[in-house]
Amino acid sequence: MHFPVYLRLFGLKLHPHLFFESLSYTVGFLVFRLLKRSRGDTLAAGTRWSMIAAAAVGAVVGSKVLYWLEDPRLILAHWQDFAVVWGGKTIVGGLIGGLIAVEWVKRRIGVKERTGDLFAIPICVGMAFGRIGCFLTGLGDDTYGAPTSLPWGVNFGDGIPRHPTQLYDIVFVLLLACALLLVMRRPFLQGDVFKMFMVAYFGWRLLIDFLKPDPKFFGLNSIQWACVAVLVFYSRDVARWLSSPQRSTATSAAQGHS
């Protein structure tokens, strides 16, 4: 296999990252619509679309800011190179930016309800499709892992077998989506499904990024430090789940249908 692996569709040669990123948004939105139809939504349609718009804008900004912080020296050295400065982004930054933007908009328009539960599973499914594109792109995507001697190491084109961390991500987020679907089939506290998604995914990224050759700051890369911050932010919820799991789920089914 030679990277990047271009796709042929209707006579067109498509870059895998662009194709699967577009597909991830489409599939994620379809999954969201299915969940919304099957479980209902306590938010009015206009309010829900406001949340979606805020999440999208915040995700774009957050994904860029954290990408710039991954290797500030590289960005400063190539600040005139459009592809280097604006071509990259990170899922972790996108999730943080989306969360901040949604919470800001909720305060502005006076929304008190938790609004993220319907997004958790669609985000997982969307990320799984997006990571296929990351894997097929190879070294140009900067999501590959460190060198490894394990038999499943992948040579992305530089002659060095590396951890296919993109494939690890795919397996994890699909398993996480299944786990969250099981949670949603039982009564749960409003907002907990999204919080569980954030805690699980950021905990995962904190661990898996040790297998990536990114620049480290005091032992962790910038994404890992962001993960630590998010885990601290949700630490009270984690403590609640661990100390009283029955009380965390013993709420009305109506409260959990958002």
PDB file of C-alpha atoms in Angstrom, residues 45-258:
ATOM      1  CA  ALA A  45     -36.048  23.103  16.632  1.00  0.00           C
ATOM      2  CA  GLY A  46     -34.688  26.653  16.485  1.00  0.00           C
ATOM      3  CA  THR A  47     -32.770  26.229  19.723  1.00  0.00           C
ATOM      4  CA  ARG A  48     -31.315  22.914  18.603  1.00  0.00           C
ATOM      5  CA  TRP A  49     -30.071  24.450  15.363  1.00  0.00           C
ATOM      6  CA  SER A  50     -28.520  27.282  17.354  1.00  0.00           C
ATOM      7  CA  MET A  51     -26.609  24.675  19.344  1.00  0.00           C
ATOM      8  CA  ILE A  52     -25.468  22.923  16.176  1.00  0.00           C
ATOM      9  CA  ALA A  53     -24.290  26.190  14.633  1.00  0.00           C
ATOM     10  CA  ALA A  54     -22.441  27.189  17.809  1.00  0.00           C
ATOM     11  CA  ALA A  55     -20.786  23.772  18.037  1.00  0.00           C
ATOM     12  CA  ALA A  56     -19.674  23.953  14.389  1.00  0.00           C
ATOM     13  CA  VAL A  57     -18.153  27.427  14.686  1.00  0.00           C
ATOM     14  CA  GLY A  58     -16.511  26.661  18.023  1.00  0.00           C
ATOM     15  CA  ALA A  59     -15.112  23.402  16.665  1.00  0.00           C
ATOM     16  CA  VAL A  60     -13.452  25.166  13.729  1.00  0.00           C
ATOM     17  CA  VAL A  61     -11.806  27.743  15.990  1.00  0.00           C
ATOM     18  CA  GLY A  62     -10.809  25.276  18.700  1.00  0.00           C
ATOM     19  CA  SER A  63      -9.370  22.758  16.258  1.00  0.00           C
ATOM     20  CA  LYS A  64      -7.105  25.419  14.754  1.00  0.00           C
ATOM     21  CA  VAL A  65      -5.945  26.962  18.041  1.00  0.00           C
ATOM     22  CA  LEU A  66      -4.900  23.644  19.564  1.00  0.00           C
ATOM     23  CA  TYR A  67      -3.254  22.616  16.282  1.00  0.00           C
ATOM     24  CA  TRP A  68      -1.118  25.767  16.425  1.00  0.00           C
ATOM     25  CA  LEU A  69      -0.145  24.905  19.987  1.00  0.00           C
ATOM     26  CA  GLU A  70       0.980  21.397  19.028  1.00  0.00           C
ATOM     27  CA  ASP A  71       4.246  22.764  17.627  1.00  0.00           C
ATOM     28  CA  PRO A  72       4.408  26.573  17.990  1.00  0.00           C
ATOM     29  CA  ARG A  73       7.961  26.720  16.659  1.00  0.00           C
ATOM     30  CA  LEU A  74       6.882  25.080  13.401  1.00  0.00           C
ATOM     31  CA  ILE A  75       3.963  27.506  12.998  1.00  0.00           C
ATOM     32  CA  LEU A  76       6.148  30.545  13.710  1.00  0.00           C
ATOM     33  CA  ALA A  77       8.878  29.332  11.373  1.00  0.00           C
ATOM     34  CA  HIS A  78       6.385  28.840   8.525  1.00  0.00           C
ATOM     35  CA  TRP A  79       3.824  31.517   9.343  1.00  0.00           C
ATOM     36  CA  GLN A  80       3.736  32.615   5.688  1.00  0.00           C
ATOM     37  CA  ASP A  81       2.985  29.072   4.456  1.00  0.00           C
ATOM     38  CA  PHE A  82      -0.798  28.820   4.157  1.00  0.00           C
ATOM     39  CA  ALA A  83      -0.788  25.007   4.066  1.00  0.00           C
ATOM     40  CA  VAL A  84       1.254  24.717   7.262  1.00  0.00           C
ATOM     41  CA  VAL A  85      -0.630  27.352   9.267  1.00  0.00           C
ATOM     42  CA  TRP A  86      -4.187  26.700   8.100  1.00  0.00           C
ATOM     43  CA  GLY A  87      -4.067  23.163   6.751  1.00  0.00           C
ATOM     44  CA  GLY A  88      -4.117  21.288  10.046  1.00  0.00           C
ATOM     45  CA  LYS A  89      -6.607  20.805  12.854  1.00  0.00           C
ATOM     46  CA  THR A  90      -7.222  18.524  15.797  1.00  0.00           C
ATOM     47  CA  ILE A  91     -10.336  16.708  17.005  1.00  0.00           C
ATOM     48  CA  VAL A  92      -9.528  17.421  20.644  1.00  0.00           C
ATOM     49  CA  GLY A  93      -9.407  21.163  20.015  1.00  0.00           C
ATOM     50  CA  GLY A  94     -12.608  20.933  18.001  1.00  0.00           C
ATOM     51  CA  LEU A  95     -14.474  19.249  20.843  1.00  0.00           C
ATOM     52  CA  ILE A  96     -13.233  21.789  23.380  1.00  0.00           C
ATOM     53  CA  GLY A  97     -14.039  24.726  21.110  1.00  0.00           C
ATOM     54  CA  GLY A  98     -17.478  23.333  20.361  1.00  0.00           C
ATOM     55  CA  LEU A  99     -18.215  22.839  24.054  1.00  0.00           C
ATOM     56  CA  ILE A 100     -17.156  26.372  24.953  1.00  0.00           C
ATOM     57  CA  ALA A 101     -19.175  27.897  22.099  1.00  0.00           C
ATOM     58  CA  VAL A 102     -22.330  25.956  22.974  1.00  0.00           C
ATOM     59  CA  GLU A 103     -22.145  26.883  26.648  1.00  0.00           C
ATOM     60  CA  TRP A 104     -21.629  30.546  25.721  1.00  0.00           C
ATOM     61  CA  VAL A 105     -24.638  30.559  23.393  1.00  0.00           C
ATOM     62  CA  LYS A 106     -26.774  28.764  25.979  1.00  0.00           C
ATOM     63  CA  ARG A 107     -26.041  31.497  28.489  1.00  0.00           C
ATOM     64  CA  ARG A 108     -26.780  34.202  25.938  1.00  0.00           C
ATOM     65  CA  ILE A 109     -30.194  32.822  25.021  1.00  0.00           C
ATOM     66  CA  GLY A 110     -31.093  31.467  28.450  1.00  0.00           C
ATOM     67  CA  VAL A 111     -31.092  27.717  27.768  1.00  0.00           C
ATOM     68  CA  LYS A 112     -30.905  25.741  31.021  1.00  0.00           C
ATOM     69  CA  GLU A 113     -31.233  22.201  29.657  1.00  0.00           C
ATOM     70  CA  ARG A 114     -28.280  19.958  28.911  1.00  0.00           C
ATOM     71  CA  THR A 115     -28.008  19.790  25.141  1.00  0.00           C
ATOM     72  CA  GLY A 116     -25.184  17.388  24.304  1.00  0.00           C
ATOM     73  CA  ASP A 117     -26.578  13.886  24.815  1.00  0.00           C
ATOM     74  CA  LEU A 118     -27.895  13.547  21.265  1.00  0.00           C
ATOM     75  CA  PHE A 119     -24.485  14.529  19.879  1.00  0.00           C
ATOM     76  CA  ALA A 120     -22.305  11.944  21.651  1.00  0.00           C
ATOM     77  CA  ILE A 121     -22.938   8.870  19.499  1.00  0.00           C
ATOM     78  CA  PRO A 122     -23.020  10.789  16.173  1.00  0.00           C
ATOM     79  CA  ILE A 123     -19.645  12.324  17.042  1.00  0.00           C
ATOM     80  CA  CYS A 124     -18.201   8.860  17.726  1.00  0.00           C
ATOM     81  CA  VAL A 125     -19.467   7.481  14.416  1.00  0.00           C
ATOM     82  CA  GLY A 126     -18.314  10.559  12.521  1.00  0.00           C
ATOM     83  CA  MET A 127     -14.840  10.338  14.052  1.00  0.00           C
ATOM     84  CA  ALA A 128     -14.567   6.682  13.032  1.00  0.00           C
ATOM     85  CA  PHE A 129     -15.149   7.581   9.385  1.00  0.00           C
ATOM     86  CA  GLY A 130     -12.830  10.577   9.613  1.00  0.00           C
ATOM     87  CA  ARG A 131     -10.007   8.464  10.999  1.00  0.00           C
ATOM     88  CA  ILE A 132     -10.175   6.212   7.945  1.00  0.00           C
ATOM     89  CA  GLY A 133      -9.154   9.238   5.911  1.00  0.00           C
ATOM     90  CA  CYS A 134      -6.404  10.053   8.410  1.00  0.00           C
ATOM     91  CA  PHE A 135      -4.998   6.532   8.067  1.00  0.00           C
ATOM     92  CA  LEU A 136      -5.145   6.477   4.267  1.00  0.00           C
ATOM     93  CA  THR A 137      -3.454   9.888   4.094  1.00  0.00           C
ATOM     94  CA  GLY A 138      -0.347   8.535   5.824  1.00  0.00           C
ATOM     95  CA  LEU A 139       2.469  10.817   6.957  1.00  0.00           C
ATOM     96  CA  GLY A 140       0.850  13.960   5.582  1.00  0.00           C
ATOM     97  CA  ASP A 141      -1.888  13.837   8.210  1.00  0.00           C
ATOM     98  CA  ASP A 142       0.427  13.857  11.276  1.00  0.00           C
ATOM     99  CA  THR A 143      -1.818  11.421  13.158  1.00  0.00           C
ATOM    100  CA  TYR A 144       0.503   8.412  12.868  1.00  0.00           C
ATOM    101  CA  GLY A 145       2.141   6.810  15.864  1.00  0.00           C
ATOM    102  CA  ALA A 146       5.701   6.337  17.029  1.00  0.00           C
ATOM    103  CA  PRO A 147       7.941   3.599  15.603  1.00  0.00           C
ATOM    104  CA  THR A 148       7.119   0.084  16.766  1.00  0.00           C
ATOM    105  CA  SER A 149       8.425  -3.469  16.331  1.00  0.00           C
ATOM    106  CA  LEU A 150       4.948  -4.953  16.745  1.00  0.00           C
ATOM    107  CA  PRO A 151       3.767  -7.107  13.808  1.00  0.00           C
ATOM    108  CA  TRP A 152       0.917  -4.731  12.927  1.00  0.00           C
ATOM    109  CA  GLY A 153       3.170  -1.712  12.574  1.00  0.00           C
ATOM    110  CA  VAL A 154       2.482   0.209   9.352  1.00  0.00           C
ATOM    111  CA  ASN A 155       5.062   1.769   7.043  1.00  0.00           C
ATOM    112  CA  PHE A 156       3.418   5.020   5.960  1.00  0.00           C
ATOM    113  CA  GLY A 157       6.115   5.739   3.412  1.00  0.00           C
ATOM    114  CA  ASP A 158       9.245   6.601   5.375  1.00  0.00           C
ATOM    115  CA  GLY A 159      10.415   3.008   5.791  1.00  0.00           C
ATOM    116  CA  ILE A 160       9.616   2.956   9.526  1.00  0.00           C
ATOM    117  CA  PRO A 161       6.886   0.659  10.927  1.00  0.00           C
ATOM    118  CA  ARG A 162       4.690   2.812  13.138  1.00  0.00           C
ATOM    119  CA  HIS A 163       1.722   2.384  15.453  1.00  0.00           C
ATOM    120  CA  PRO A 164      -1.436   2.830  13.339  1.00  0.00           C
ATOM    121  CA  THR A 165      -2.962   5.045  16.011  1.00  0.00           C
ATOM    122  CA  GLN A 166      -5.707   6.084  13.591  1.00  0.00           C
ATOM    123  CA  LEU A 167      -6.959   2.477  13.553  1.00  0.00           C
ATOM    124  CA  TYR A 168      -6.730   2.326  17.350  1.00  0.00           C
ATOM    125  CA  ASP A 169      -8.950   5.415  17.452  1.00  0.00           C
ATOM    126  CA  ILE A 170     -11.510   3.837  15.119  1.00  0.00           C
ATOM    127  CA  VAL A 171     -11.853   0.753  17.301  1.00  0.00           C
ATOM    128  CA  PHE A 172     -12.123   2.820  20.469  1.00  0.00           C
ATOM    129  CA  VAL A 173     -14.770   5.296  19.293  1.00  0.00           C
ATOM    130  CA  LEU A 174     -16.945   2.526  17.821  1.00  0.00           C
ATOM    131  CA  LEU A 175     -16.801   0.610  21.102  1.00  0.00           C
ATOM    132  CA  LEU A 176     -17.547   3.851  22.933  1.00  0.00           C
ATOM    133  CA  ALA A 177     -20.573   4.475  20.696  1.00  0.00           C
ATOM    134  CA  CYS A 178     -21.916   1.004  21.556  1.00  0.00           C
ATOM    135  CA  ALA A 179     -21.377   1.634  25.279  1.00  0.00           C
ATOM    136  CA  LEU A 180     -23.146   5.001  25.126  1.00  0.00           C
ATOM    137  CA  LEU A 181     -26.058   3.441  23.243  1.00  0.00           C
ATOM    138  CA  LEU A 182     -26.463   0.982  26.107  1.00  0.00           C
ATOM    139  CA  VAL A 183     -26.424   3.885  28.586  1.00  0.00           C
ATOM    140  CA  MET A 184     -29.134   5.679  26.604  1.00  0.00           C
ATOM    141  CA  ARG A 185     -31.410   2.639  26.792  1.00  0.00           C
ATOM    142  CA  ARG A 186     -31.682   3.096  30.559  1.00  0.00           C
ATOM    143  CA  PRO A 187     -32.773   6.123  32.594  1.00  0.00           C
ATOM    144  CA  PHE A 188     -29.881   8.549  32.946  1.00  0.00           C
ATOM    145  CA  LEU A 189     -29.238  12.005  34.275  1.00  0.00           C
ATOM    146  CA  GLN A 190     -29.622  14.633  31.576  1.00  0.00           C
ATOM    147  CA  GLY A 191     -26.215  15.546  30.191  1.00  0.00           C
ATOM    148  CA  ASP A 192     -24.445  12.445  31.465  1.00  0.00           C
ATOM    149  CA  VAL A 193     -24.192  10.703  28.105  1.00  0.00           C
ATOM    150  CA  PHE A 194     -22.246  13.595  26.612  1.00  0.00           C
ATOM    151  CA  LYS A 195     -20.134  13.928  29.743  1.00  0.00           C
ATOM    152  CA  MET A 196     -19.324  10.204  29.629  1.00  0.00           C
ATOM    153  CA  PHE A 197     -18.306  10.584  26.004  1.00  0.00           C
ATOM    154  CA  MET A 198     -16.011  13.499  26.814  1.00  0.00           C
ATOM    155  CA  VAL A 199     -14.417  11.774  29.801  1.00  0.00           C
ATOM    156  CA  ALA A 200     -13.911   8.505  27.929  1.00  0.00           C
ATOM    157  CA  TYR A 201     -12.527  10.052  24.751  1.00  0.00           C
ATOM    158  CA  PHE A 202     -10.253  12.566  26.456  1.00  0.00           C
ATOM    159  CA  GLY A 203      -9.013   9.864  28.806  1.00  0.00           C
ATOM    160  CA  TRP A 204      -8.292   7.710  25.786  1.00  0.00           C
ATOM    161  CA  ARG A 205      -6.441  10.494  23.998  1.00  0.00           C
ATOM    162  CA  LEU A 206      -4.397  11.221  27.101  1.00  0.00           C
ATOM    163  CA  LEU A 207      -3.156   7.611  27.009  1.00  0.00           C
ATOM    164  CA  ILE A 208      -2.888   6.926  23.274  1.00  0.00           C
ATOM    165  CA  ASP A 209      -0.927  10.106  22.576  1.00  0.00           C
ATOM    166  CA  PHE A 210       1.992   8.611  24.471  1.00  0.00           C
ATOM    167  CA  LEU A 211       2.372   6.518  21.301  1.00  0.00           C
ATOM    168  CA  LYS A 212       2.745   9.610  19.121  1.00  0.00           C
ATOM    169  CA  PRO A 213       6.030  11.379  18.316  1.00  0.00           C
ATOM    170  CA  ASP A 214       4.671  14.877  19.005  1.00  0.00           C
ATOM    171  CA  PRO A 215       6.751  17.541  20.814  1.00  0.00           C
ATOM    172  CA  LYS A 216       6.412  17.192  24.570  1.00  0.00           C
ATOM    173  CA  PHE A 217       6.045  19.927  27.179  1.00  0.00           C
ATOM    174  CA  PHE A 218       6.832  18.728  30.724  1.00  0.00           C
ATOM    175  CA  GLY A 219       6.277  15.137  29.623  1.00  0.00           C
ATOM    176  CA  LEU A 220       3.012  15.625  27.716  1.00  0.00           C
ATOM    177  CA  ASN A 221       2.144  17.041  24.325  1.00  0.00           C
ATOM    178  CA  SER A 222      -0.289  19.946  23.964  1.00  0.00           C
ATOM    179  CA  ILE A 223      -3.225  17.665  23.224  1.00  0.00           C
ATOM    180  CA  GLN A 224      -2.549  15.652  26.360  1.00  0.00           C
ATOM    181  CA  TRP A 225      -2.440  18.820  28.469  1.00  0.00           C
ATOM    182  CA  ALA A 226      -5.784  19.804  26.968  1.00  0.00           C
ATOM    183  CA  CYS A 227      -7.105  16.351  27.871  1.00  0.00           C
ATOM    184  CA  VAL A 228      -5.920  16.779  31.450  1.00  0.00           C
ATOM    185  CA  ALA A 229      -7.766  20.112  31.669  1.00  0.00           C
ATOM    186  CA  VAL A 230     -11.004  18.573  30.389  1.00  0.00           C
ATOM    187  CA  LEU A 231     -10.745  15.600  32.749  1.00  0.00           C
ATOM    188  CA  VAL A 232     -10.246  17.981  35.672  1.00  0.00           C
ATOM    189  CA  PHE A 233     -13.290  19.949  34.473  1.00  0.00           C
ATOM    190  CA  TYR A 234     -15.421  16.791  34.608  1.00  0.00           C
ATOM    191  CA  SER A 235     -13.809  15.373  37.755  1.00  0.00           C
ATOM    192  CA  ARG A 236     -16.879  16.055  39.910  1.00  0.00           C
ATOM    193  CA  ASP A 237     -19.041  14.061  37.534  1.00  0.00           C
ATOM    194  CA  VAL A 238     -16.557  11.195  37.536  1.00  0.00           C
ATOM    195  CA  ALA A 239     -16.543  11.232  41.343  1.00  0.00           C
ATOM    196  CA  ARG A 240     -20.367  11.178  41.323  1.00  0.00           C
ATOM    197  CA  TRP A 241     -20.471   8.201  38.975  1.00  0.00           C
ATOM    198  CA  LEU A 242     -17.937   6.279  41.048  1.00  0.00           C
ATOM    199  CA  SER A 243     -19.402   7.086  44.455  1.00  0.00           C
ATOM    200  CA  SER A 244     -23.066   6.620  43.659  1.00  0.00           C
ATOM    201  CA  PRO A 245     -23.683   4.949  40.291  1.00  0.00           C
ATOM    202  CA  GLN A 246     -27.266   4.030  41.163  1.00  0.00           C
ATOM    203  CA  ARG A 247     -28.190   7.587  42.087  1.00  0.00           C
ATOM    204  CA  SER A 248     -26.581   8.844  38.876  1.00  0.00           C
ATOM    205  CA  THR A 249     -28.978   6.777  36.785  1.00  0.00           C
ATOM    206  CA  ALA A 250     -32.069   6.723  38.999  1.00  0.00           C
ATOM    207  CA  THR A 251     -33.798   9.639  37.312  1.00  0.00           C
ATOM    208  CA  SER A 252     -36.881   9.742  35.149  1.00  0.00           C
ATOM    209  CA  ALA A 253     -36.677   8.436  31.612  1.00  0.00           C
ATOM    210  CA  ALA A 254     -38.024  11.746  30.357  1.00  0.00           C
ATOM    211  CA  GLN A 255     -35.077  13.565  31.872  1.00  0.00           C
ATOM    212  CA  GLY A 256     -32.708  11.418  29.884  1.00  0.00           C
ATOM    213  CA  HIS A 257     -34.330  11.868  26.495  1.00  0.00           C
ATOM    214  CA  SER A 258     -32.343  14.883  25.341  1.00  0.00           C
TER     215      SER A 258
END
